[in-house]
Amino acid sequence: QLQLVESGGGLVQPGGSLRLSCAASGFGFYDYAMGWFRQAPGKEREGIACISRVDGSTYYVDSVRGRFTISRDNVKNMVYLQMNNLKSEDTAVYYCAAASTKCNWYPGGYDYWGQGTQVTVSS
């Protein structure tokens, strides 16, 4: 079982950067694919980035590819999301999640979730 805690959200101007962190505690972090999701007001939760458990392959949705970078540290049990060139449409609550299977874009495909961290992009 894993417990996930996100941090690093906040208010940033368009074009700015933020780095989100997700600290995992519990057993077997390295056995999980780790994803980042976000949910804007009135919208469904969407998967935006994922890093595999086996070889560290990374996957992104088109809306963030080239601007966001996901990484993991299996020694520190951490997952990161570096977000650059932020846009107003990136405003959302961001969640990290752990999947015991493989990277996918479906919230139902993840076993554990953090509580979320708010990211607001506004001038």
mmCIF file of N, CA and C in Angstrom:
data_model
loop_
_atom_site.group_PDB
_atom_site.id
_atom_site.type_symbol
_atom_site.label_atom_id
_atom_site.label_comp_id
_atom_site.label_asym_id
_atom_site.label_seq_id
_atom_site.Cartn_x
_atom_site.Cartn_y
_atom_site.Cartn_z
ATOM 1 N N GLN A 1 0.839 -1.179 0.000
ATOM 2 C CA GLN A 1 0.000 0.000 0.000
ATOM 3 C C GLN A 1 0.884 1.242 0.000
ATOM 4 N N LEU A 2 0.451 2.248 -0.750
ATOM 5 C CA LEU A 2 1.207 3.490 -0.842
ATOM 6 C C LEU A 2 0.374 4.657 -0.337
ATOM 7 N N GLN A 3 1.053 5.618 0.274
ATOM 8 C CA GLN A 3 0.462 6.906 0.588
ATOM 9 C C GLN A 3 1.208 7.954 -0.243
ATOM 10 N N LEU A 4 0.445 8.838 -0.875
ATOM 11 C CA LEU A 4 1.023 9.826 -1.781
ATOM 12 C C LEU A 4 0.671 11.227 -1.309
ATOM 13 N N VAL A 5 1.659 12.114 -1.296
ATOM 14 C CA VAL A 5 1.436 13.494 -0.869
ATOM 15 C C VAL A 5 2.088 14.427 -1.888
ATOM 16 N N GLU A 6 1.259 15.265 -2.513
ATOM 17 C CA GLU A 6 1.765 16.223 -3.487
ATOM 18 C C GLU A 6 2.129 17.542 -2.813
ATOM 19 N N SER A 7 3.039 18.257 -3.442
ATOM 20 C CA SER A 7 3.402 19.598 -2.993
ATOM 21 C C SER A 7 3.942 20.380 -4.179
ATOM 22 N N GLY A 8 4.074 21.686 -3.993
ATOM 23 C CA GLY A 8 4.689 22.517 -5.016
ATOM 24 C C GLY A 8 3.744 23.356 -5.846
ATOM 25 N N GLY A 9 2.443 23.217 -5.618
ATOM 26 C CA GLY A 9 1.502 24.033 -6.363
ATOM 27 C C GLY A 9 1.546 25.488 -5.910
ATOM 28 N N GLY A 10 0.832 26.325 -6.645
ATOM 29 C CA GLY A 10 0.782 27.731 -6.286
ATOM 30 C C GLY A 10 0.278 28.582 -7.429
ATOM 31 N N LEU A 11 0.468 29.872 -7.274
ATOM 32 C CA LEU A 11 0.056 30.852 -8.285
ATOM 33 C C LEU A 11 1.276 31.256 -9.104
ATOM 34 N N VAL A 12 1.132 31.211 -10.413
ATOM 35 C CA VAL A 12 2.242 31.560 -11.297
ATOM 36 C C VAL A 12 1.678 32.320 -12.495
ATOM 37 N N GLN A 13 2.478 33.206 -13.031
ATOM 38 C CA GLN A 13 2.053 33.972 -14.208
ATOM 39 C C GLN A 13 2.179 33.128 -15.478
ATOM 40 N N PRO A 14 1.398 33.444 -16.488
ATOM 41 C CA PRO A 14 1.562 32.746 -17.771
ATOM 42 C C PRO A 14 3.000 32.827 -18.254
ATOM 43 N N GLY A 15 3.497 31.706 -18.770
ATOM 44 C CA GLY A 15 4.879 31.614 -19.195
ATOM 45 C C GLY A 15 5.835 31.187 -18.107
ATOM 46 N N GLY A 16 5.355 31.133 -16.880
ATOM 47 C CA GLY A 16 6.200 30.754 -15.760
ATOM 48 C C GLY A 16 6.341 29.251 -15.611
ATOM 49 N N SER A 17 7.039 28.853 -14.557
ATOM 50 C CA SER A 17 7.327 27.444 -14.301
ATOM 51 C C SER A 17 7.002 27.082 -12.862
ATOM 52 N N LEU A 18 6.682 25.828 -12.668
ATOM 53 C CA LEU A 18 6.515 25.237 -11.342
ATOM 54 C C LEU A 18 7.018 23.807 -11.392
ATOM 55 N N ARG A 19 7.473 23.313 -10.249
ATOM 56 C CA ARG A 19 7.799 21.899 -10.142
ATOM 57 C C ARG A 19 6.955 21.287 -9.030
ATOM 58 N N LEU A 20 6.157 20.320 -9.418
ATOM 59 C CA LEU A 20 5.366 19.581 -8.447
ATOM 60 C C LEU A 20 6.150 18.360 -7.976
ATOM 61 N N SER A 21 5.966 18.042 -6.713
ATOM 62 C CA SER A 21 6.593 16.860 -6.135
ATOM 63 C C SER A 21 5.517 15.957 -5.557
ATOM 64 N N CYS A 22 5.791 14.674 -5.585
ATOM 65 C CA CYS A 22 4.891 13.688 -4.987
ATOM 66 C C CYS A 22 5.749 12.733 -4.166
ATOM 67 N N ALA A 23 5.532 12.753 -2.860
ATOM 68 C CA ALA A 23 6.274 11.883 -1.955
ATOM 69 C C ALA A 23 5.455 10.642 -1.678
ATOM 70 N N ALA A 24 6.071 9.485 -1.874
ATOM 71 C CA ALA A 24 5.396 8.213 -1.651
ATOM 72 C C ALA A 24 5.965 7.539 -0.412
ATOM 73 N N SER A 25 5.076 7.010 0.396
ATOM 74 C CA SER A 25 5.504 6.207 1.546
ATOM 75 C C SER A 25 4.766 4.880 1.502
ATOM 76 N N GLY A 26 5.413 3.863 2.028
ATOM 77 C CA GLY A 26 4.841 2.532 1.959
ATOM 78 C C GLY A 26 5.787 1.606 1.230
ATOM 79 N N PHE A 27 5.296 0.445 0.900
ATOM 80 C CA PHE A 27 6.152 -0.594 0.354
ATOM 81 C C PHE A 27 6.017 -0.706 -1.154
ATOM 82 N N GLY A 28 7.169 -0.808 -1.830
ATOM 83 C CA GLY A 28 7.140 -1.178 -3.231
ATOM 84 C C GLY A 28 6.900 -0.072 -4.220
ATOM 85 N N PHE A 29 7.383 1.135 -3.914
ATOM 86 C CA PHE A 29 7.188 2.258 -4.834
ATOM 87 C C PHE A 29 7.663 1.910 -6.234
ATOM 88 N N TYR A 30 8.781 1.218 -6.342
ATOM 89 C CA TYR A 30 9.384 0.914 -7.636
ATOM 90 C C TYR A 30 8.523 -0.048 -8.464
ATOM 91 N N ASP A 31 7.518 -0.653 -7.848
ATOM 92 C CA ASP A 31 6.632 -1.582 -8.555
ATOM 93 C C ASP A 31 5.445 -0.894 -9.219
ATOM 94 N N TYR A 32 5.368 0.434 -9.083
ATOM 95 C CA TYR A 32 4.211 1.148 -9.590
ATOM 96 C C TYR A 32 4.592 2.097 -10.719
ATOM 97 N N ALA A 33 3.778 2.106 -11.748
ATOM 98 C CA ALA A 33 3.815 3.210 -12.698
ATOM 99 C C ALA A 33 3.208 4.428 -12.015
ATOM 100 N N MET A 34 3.788 5.586 -12.254
ATOM 101 C CA MET A 34 3.336 6.801 -11.577
ATOM 102 C C MET A 34 2.819 7.802 -12.597
ATOM 103 N N GLY A 35 1.643 8.321 -12.323
ATOM 104 C CA GLY A 35 1.022 9.271 -13.241
ATOM 105 C C GLY A 35 0.690 10.582 -12.559
ATOM 106 N N TRP A 36 0.579 11.609 -13.383
ATOM 107 C CA TRP A 36 0.059 12.894 -12.931
ATOM 108 C C TRP A 36 -1.262 13.145 -13.664
ATOM 109 N N PHE A 37 -2.262 13.519 -12.908
ATOM 110 C CA PHE A 37 -3.572 13.875 -13.436
ATOM 111 C C PHE A 37 -3.868 15.315 -13.013
ATOM 112 N N ARG A 38 -4.848 15.888 -13.675
ATOM 113 C CA ARG A 38 -5.320 17.195 -13.236
ATOM 114 C C ARG A 38 -6.826 17.291 -13.450
ATOM 115 N N GLN A 39 -7.430 18.169 -12.670
ATOM 116 C CA GLN A 39 -8.873 18.372 -12.771
ATOM 117 C C GLN A 39 -9.180 19.847 -12.605
ATOM 118 N N ALA A 40 -9.708 20.428 -13.666
ATOM 119 C CA ALA A 40 -10.122 21.817 -13.639
ATOM 120 C C ALA A 40 -11.585 21.889 -13.207
ATOM 121 N N PRO A 41 -12.026 23.030 -12.689
ATOM 122 C CA PRO A 41 -13.421 23.158 -12.251
ATOM 123 C C PRO A 41 -14.395 22.815 -13.370
ATOM 124 N N GLY A 42 -15.352 21.956 -13.067
ATOM 125 C CA GLY A 42 -16.366 21.588 -14.033
ATOM 126 C C GLY A 42 -15.925 20.609 -15.088
ATOM 127 N N LYS A 43 -14.686 20.114 -14.980
ATOM 128 C CA LYS A 43 -14.172 19.172 -15.982
ATOM 129 C C LYS A 43 -13.806 17.846 -15.336
ATOM 130 N N GLU A 44 -13.681 16.839 -16.168
ATOM 131 C CA GLU A 44 -13.286 15.526 -15.676
ATOM 132 C C GLU A 44 -11.787 15.498 -15.377
ATOM 133 N N ARG A 45 -11.418 14.585 -14.511
ATOM 134 C CA ARG A 45 -10.007 14.396 -14.225
ATOM 135 C C ARG A 45 -9.323 13.788 -15.441
ATOM 136 N N GLU A 46 -8.200 14.366 -15.845
ATOM 137 C CA GLU A 46 -7.503 13.882 -17.028
ATOM 138 C C GLU A 46 -6.062 13.528 -16.698
ATOM 139 N N GLY A 47 -5.603 12.437 -17.261
ATOM 140 C CA GLY A 47 -4.205 12.062 -17.136
ATOM 141 C C GLY A 47 -3.371 12.881 -18.095
ATOM 142 N N ILE A 48 -2.216 13.363 -17.620
ATOM 143 C CA ILE A 48 -1.382 14.206 -18.469
ATOM 144 C C ILE A 48 0.041 13.683 -18.641
ATOM 145 N N ALA A 49 0.533 12.909 -17.703
ATOM 146 C CA ALA A 49 1.902 12.403 -17.805
ATOM 147 C C ALA A 49 2.010 11.128 -16.993
ATOM 148 N N CYS A 50 2.882 10.242 -17.454
ATOM 149 C CA CYS A 50 3.087 8.995 -16.730
ATOM 150 C C CYS A 50 4.507 8.512 -16.956
ATOM 151 N N ILE A 51 5.058 7.858 -15.950
ATOM 152 C CA ILE A 51 6.385 7.259 -16.060
ATOM 153 C C ILE A 51 6.271 5.811 -15.634
ATOM 154 N N SER A 52 6.844 4.934 -16.444
ATOM 155 C CA SER A 52 6.658 3.507 -16.212
ATOM 156 C C SER A 52 7.470 3.026 -15.017
ATOM 157 N N ARG A 53 7.115 1.841 -14.539
ATOM 158 C CA ARG A 53 7.800 1.259 -13.384
ATOM 159 C C ARG A 53 9.018 0.462 -13.798
ATOM 160 N N VAL A 54 9.096 0.070 -15.056
ATOM 161 C CA VAL A 54 10.138 -0.865 -15.467
ATOM 162 C C VAL A 54 11.370 -0.124 -15.976
ATOM 163 N N ASP A 55 11.206 0.608 -17.061
ATOM 164 C CA ASP A 55 12.367 1.229 -17.693
ATOM 165 C C ASP A 55 12.328 2.745 -17.655
ATOM 166 N N GLY A 56 11.357 3.299 -16.937
ATOM 167 C CA GLY A 56 11.295 4.751 -16.826
ATOM 168 C C GLY A 56 10.821 5.451 -18.073
ATOM 169 N N SER A 57 10.163 4.722 -18.965
ATOM 170 C CA SER A 57 9.601 5.365 -20.149
ATOM 171 C C SER A 57 8.568 6.395 -19.728
ATOM 172 N N THR A 58 8.511 7.481 -20.474
ATOM 173 C CA THR A 58 7.588 8.564 -20.143
ATOM 174 C C THR A 58 6.572 8.770 -21.254
ATOM 175 N N TYR A 59 5.389 9.212 -20.852
ATOM 176 C CA TYR A 59 4.287 9.410 -21.775
ATOM 177 C C TYR A 59 3.591 10.718 -21.410
ATOM 178 N N TYR A 60 3.133 11.432 -22.445
ATOM 179 C CA TYR A 60 2.481 12.724 -22.232
ATOM 180 C C TYR A 60 1.288 12.853 -23.168
ATOM 181 N N VAL A 61 0.300 13.592 -22.709
ATOM 182 C CA VAL A 61 -0.766 13.959 -23.614
ATOM 183 C C VAL A 61 -0.300 15.160 -24.433
ATOM 184 N N ASP A 62 -0.963 15.359 -25.559
ATOM 185 C CA ASP A 62 -0.504 16.383 -26.495
ATOM 186 C C ASP A 62 -0.480 17.784 -25.886
ATOM 187 N N SER A 63 -1.426 18.053 -25.004
ATOM 188 C CA SER A 63 -1.553 19.411 -24.473
ATOM 189 C C SER A 63 -0.379 19.830 -23.598
ATOM 190 N N VAL A 64 0.412 18.858 -23.099
ATOM 191 C CA VAL A 64 1.535 19.224 -22.227
ATOM 192 C C VAL A 64 2.882 18.785 -22.787
ATOM 193 N N ARG A 65 2.860 17.975 -23.842
ATOM 194 C CA ARG A 65 4.123 17.466 -24.394
ATOM 195 C C ARG A 65 5.001 18.625 -24.833
ATOM 196 N N GLY A 66 6.270 18.559 -24.442
ATOM 197 C CA GLY A 66 7.206 19.622 -24.779
ATOM 198 C C GLY A 66 7.276 20.723 -23.740
ATOM 199 N N ARG A 67 6.308 20.775 -22.845
ATOM 200 C CA ARG A 67 6.306 21.782 -21.777
ATOM 201 C C ARG A 67 6.485 21.156 -20.399
ATOM 202 N N PHE A 68 5.949 19.956 -20.192
ATOM 203 C CA PHE A 68 6.009 19.276 -18.907
ATOM 204 C C PHE A 68 6.972 18.091 -18.997
ATOM 205 N N THR A 69 7.635 17.809 -17.882
ATOM 206 C CA THR A 69 8.537 16.667 -17.807
ATOM 207 C C THR A 69 8.279 15.914 -16.509
ATOM 208 N N ILE A 70 8.017 14.620 -16.636
ATOM 209 C CA ILE A 70 7.821 13.772 -15.459
ATOM 210 C C ILE A 70 9.106 13.001 -15.195
ATOM 211 N N SER A 71 9.436 12.829 -13.923
ATOM 212 C CA SER A 71 10.617 12.059 -13.552
ATOM 213 C C SER A 71 10.341 11.382 -12.215
ATOM 214 N N ARG A 72 11.173 10.392 -11.897
ATOM 215 C CA ARG A 72 11.009 9.698 -10.632
ATOM 216 C C ARG A 72 12.371 9.374 -10.049
ATOM 217 N N ASP A 73 12.413 9.280 -8.732
ATOM 218 C CA ASP A 73 13.609 8.889 -7.997
ATOM 219 C C ASP A 73 13.210 7.718 -7.120
ATOM 220 N N ASN A 74 13.607 6.516 -7.538
ATOM 221 C CA ASN A 74 13.201 5.314 -6.816
ATOM 222 C C ASN A 74 13.955 5.123 -5.499
ATOM 223 N N VAL A 75 14.994 5.884 -5.280
ATOM 224 C CA VAL A 75 15.706 5.839 -3.998
ATOM 225 C C VAL A 75 14.975 6.703 -2.970
ATOM 226 N N LYS A 76 14.568 7.886 -3.397
ATOM 227 C CA LYS A 76 13.877 8.805 -2.498
ATOM 228 C C LYS A 76 12.362 8.597 -2.489
ATOM 229 N N ASN A 77 11.858 7.707 -3.342
ATOM 230 C CA ASN A 77 10.410 7.477 -3.466
ATOM 231 C C ASN A 77 9.671 8.765 -3.818
ATOM 232 N N MET A 78 10.174 9.420 -4.845
ATOM 233 C CA MET A 78 9.596 10.696 -5.265
ATOM 234 C C MET A 78 9.259 10.666 -6.750
ATOM 235 N N VAL A 79 8.230 11.416 -7.089
ATOM 236 C CA VAL A 79 7.885 11.674 -8.487
ATOM 237 C C VAL A 79 7.776 13.179 -8.641
ATOM 238 N N TYR A 80 8.223 13.670 -9.784
ATOM 239 C CA TYR A 80 8.223 15.103 -10.025
ATOM 240 C C TYR A 80 7.509 15.413 -11.343
ATOM 241 N N LEU A 81 6.969 16.615 -11.404
ATOM 242 C CA LEU A 81 6.421 17.122 -12.656
ATOM 243 C C LEU A 81 6.940 18.549 -12.828
ATOM 244 N N GLN A 82 7.888 18.699 -13.733
ATOM 245 C CA GLN A 82 8.404 20.020 -14.067
ATOM 246 C C GLN A 82 7.501 20.628 -15.134
ATOM 247 N N MET A 83 6.937 21.775 -14.829
ATOM 248 C CA MET A 83 5.989 22.420 -15.734
ATOM 249 C C MET A 83 6.555 23.764 -16.182
ATOM 250 N N ASN A 84 6.792 23.892 -17.465
ATOM 251 C CA ASN A 84 7.328 25.123 -18.040
ATOM 252 C C ASN A 84 6.323 25.744 -18.989
ATOM 253 N N ASN A 85 6.541 27.026 -19.263
ATOM 254 C CA ASN A 85 5.668 27.756 -20.202
ATOM 255 C C ASN A 85 4.192 27.531 -19.866
ATOM 256 N N LEU A 86 3.858 27.744 -18.622
ATOM 257 C CA LEU A 86 2.499 27.489 -18.168
ATOM 258 C C LEU A 86 1.501 28.429 -18.813
ATOM 259 N N LYS A 87 0.318 27.903 -19.045
ATOM 260 C CA LYS A 87 -0.772 28.648 -19.679
ATOM 261 C C LYS A 87 -1.975 28.682 -18.743
ATOM 262 N N SER A 88 -2.875 29.607 -18.993
ATOM 263 C CA SER A 88 -4.049 29.717 -18.129
ATOM 264 C C SER A 88 -4.856 28.423 -18.122
ATOM 265 N N GLU A 89 -4.848 27.728 -19.240
ATOM 266 C CA GLU A 89 -5.614 26.472 -19.313
ATOM 267 C C GLU A 89 -4.986 25.335 -18.525
ATOM 268 N N ASP A 90 -3.800 25.560 -17.973
ATOM 269 C CA ASP A 90 -3.186 24.569 -17.087
ATOM 270 C C ASP A 90 -3.703 24.688 -15.655
ATOM 271 N N THR A 91 -4.499 25.693 -15.375
ATOM 272 C CA THR A 91 -5.053 25.873 -14.039
ATOM 273 C C THR A 91 -5.931 24.687 -13.668
ATOM 274 N N ALA A 92 -5.608 24.050 -12.542
ATOM 275 C CA ALA A 92 -6.325 22.846 -12.120
ATOM 276 C C ALA A 92 -5.754 22.382 -10.789
ATOM 277 N N VAL A 93 -6.422 21.413 -10.197
ATOM 278 C CA VAL A 93 -5.842 20.660 -9.086
ATOM 279 C C VAL A 93 -5.073 19.492 -9.699
ATOM 280 N N TYR A 94 -3.838 19.342 -9.292
ATOM 281 C CA TYR A 94 -2.965 18.304 -9.835
ATOM 282 C C TYR A 94 -2.803 17.177 -8.820
ATOM 283 N N TYR A 95 -2.944 15.951 -9.314
ATOM 284 C CA TYR A 95 -2.856 14.752 -8.479
ATOM 285 C C TYR A 95 -1.780 13.814 -8.998
ATOM 286 N N CYS A 96 -1.062 13.196 -8.089
ATOM 287 C CA CYS A 96 -0.237 12.068 -8.509
ATOM 288 C C CYS A 96 -0.968 10.789 -8.129
ATOM 289 N N ALA A 97 -0.661 9.735 -8.879
ATOM 290 C CA ALA A 97 -1.352 8.470 -8.698
ATOM 291 C C ALA A 97 -0.413 7.321 -9.042
ATOM 292 N N ALA A 98 -0.679 6.178 -8.442
ATOM 293 C CA ALA A 98 0.152 4.996 -8.632
ATOM 294 C C ALA A 98 -0.670 3.868 -9.218
ATOM 295 N N ALA A 99 -0.118 3.232 -10.254
ATOM 296 C CA ALA A 99 -0.785 2.110 -10.915
ATOM 297 C C ALA A 99 0.073 0.863 -10.781
ATOM 298 N N SER A 100 -0.534 -0.221 -10.335
ATOM 299 C CA SER A 100 0.209 -1.475 -10.178
ATOM 300 C C SER A 100 0.386 -2.201 -11.500
ATOM 301 N N THR A 101 -0.255 -1.704 -12.549
ATOM 302 C CA THR A 101 -0.150 -2.362 -13.847
ATOM 303 C C THR A 101 0.831 -1.595 -14.746
ATOM 304 N N LYS A 102 0.321 -0.716 -15.567
ATOM 305 C CA LYS A 102 1.182 0.038 -16.461
ATOM 306 C C LYS A 102 0.585 1.416 -16.679
ATOM 307 N N CYS A 103 1.352 2.291 -17.304
ATOM 308 C CA CYS A 103 0.863 3.635 -17.587
ATOM 309 C C CYS A 103 -0.421 3.586 -18.425
ATOM 310 N N ASN A 104 -1.370 4.410 -18.029
ATOM 311 C CA ASN A 104 -2.601 4.557 -18.790
ATOM 312 C C ASN A 104 -3.222 5.898 -18.421
ATOM 313 N N TRP A 105 -4.243 6.288 -19.146
ATOM 314 C CA TRP A 105 -4.844 7.614 -18.959
ATOM 315 C C TRP A 105 -6.166 7.566 -18.213
ATOM 316 N N TYR A 106 -6.501 6.442 -17.622
ATOM 317 C CA TYR A 106 -7.799 6.280 -16.998
ATOM 318 C C TYR A 106 -7.694 6.333 -15.478
ATOM 319 N N PRO A 107 -8.417 7.225 -14.824
ATOM 320 C CA PRO A 107 -8.351 7.284 -13.362
ATOM 321 C C PRO A 107 -8.628 5.948 -12.698
ATOM 322 N N GLY A 108 -9.520 5.159 -13.297
ATOM 323 C CA GLY A 108 -9.828 3.851 -12.729
ATOM 324 C C GLY A 108 -8.688 2.860 -12.813
ATOM 325 N N GLY A 109 -7.677 3.194 -13.594
ATOM 326 C CA GLY A 109 -6.528 2.308 -13.730
ATOM 327 C C GLY A 109 -5.445 2.528 -12.709
ATOM 328 N N TYR A 110 -5.708 3.390 -11.736
ATOM 329 C CA TYR A 110 -4.724 3.709 -10.700
ATOM 330 C C TYR A 110 -5.241 3.278 -9.343
ATOM 331 N N ASP A 111 -4.310 2.807 -8.520
ATOM 332 C CA ASP A 111 -4.682 2.203 -7.247
ATOM 333 C C ASP A 111 -4.629 3.177 -6.075
ATOM 334 N N TYR A 112 -3.729 4.141 -6.148
ATOM 335 C CA TYR A 112 -3.544 5.067 -5.024
ATOM 336 C C TYR A 112 -3.447 6.486 -5.553
ATOM 337 N N TRP A 113 -3.957 7.422 -4.740
ATOM 338 C CA TRP A 113 -4.008 8.819 -5.133
ATOM 339 C C TRP A 113 -3.541 9.713 -3.996
ATOM 340 N N GLY A 114 -2.944 10.833 -4.370
ATOM 341 C CA GLY A 114 -2.685 11.879 -3.399
ATOM 342 C C GLY A 114 -3.896 12.774 -3.243
ATOM 343 N N GLN A 115 -3.747 13.777 -2.392
ATOM 344 C CA GLN A 115 -4.871 14.657 -2.080
ATOM 345 C C GLN A 115 -4.979 15.825 -3.055
ATOM 346 N N GLY A 116 -3.949 16.041 -3.842
ATOM 347 C CA GLY A 116 -3.971 17.087 -4.851
ATOM 348 C C GLY A 116 -3.315 18.370 -4.392
ATOM 349 N N THR A 117 -2.831 19.135 -5.361
ATOM 350 C CA THR A 117 -2.246 20.440 -5.092
ATOM 351 C C THR A 117 -2.730 21.408 -6.181
ATOM 352 N N GLN A 118 -3.120 22.607 -5.755
ATOM 353 C CA GLN A 118 -3.709 23.573 -6.683
ATOM 354 C C GLN A 118 -2.625 24.308 -7.461
ATOM 355 N N VAL A 119 -2.813 24.386 -8.763
ATOM 356 C CA VAL A 119 -1.960 25.195 -9.629
ATOM 357 C C VAL A 119 -2.851 26.225 -10.312
ATOM 358 N N THR A 120 -2.517 27.485 -10.147
ATOM 359 C CA THR A 120 -3.276 28.563 -10.764
ATOM 360 C C THR A 120 -2.338 29.390 -11.623
ATOM 361 N N VAL A 121 -2.687 29.518 -12.889
ATOM 362 C CA VAL A 121 -1.882 30.293 -13.827
ATOM 363 C C VAL A 121 -2.679 31.532 -14.204
ATOM 364 N N SER A 122 -2.207 32.662 -13.739
ATOM 365 C CA SER A 122 -2.950 33.900 -13.940
ATOM 366 C C SER A 122 -2.016 35.092 -13.805
ATOM 367 N N SER A 123 -2.331 36.138 -14.558
ATOM 368 C CA SER A 123 -1.555 37.366 -14.434
ATOM 369 C C SER A 123 -2.213 38.321 -13.441
#
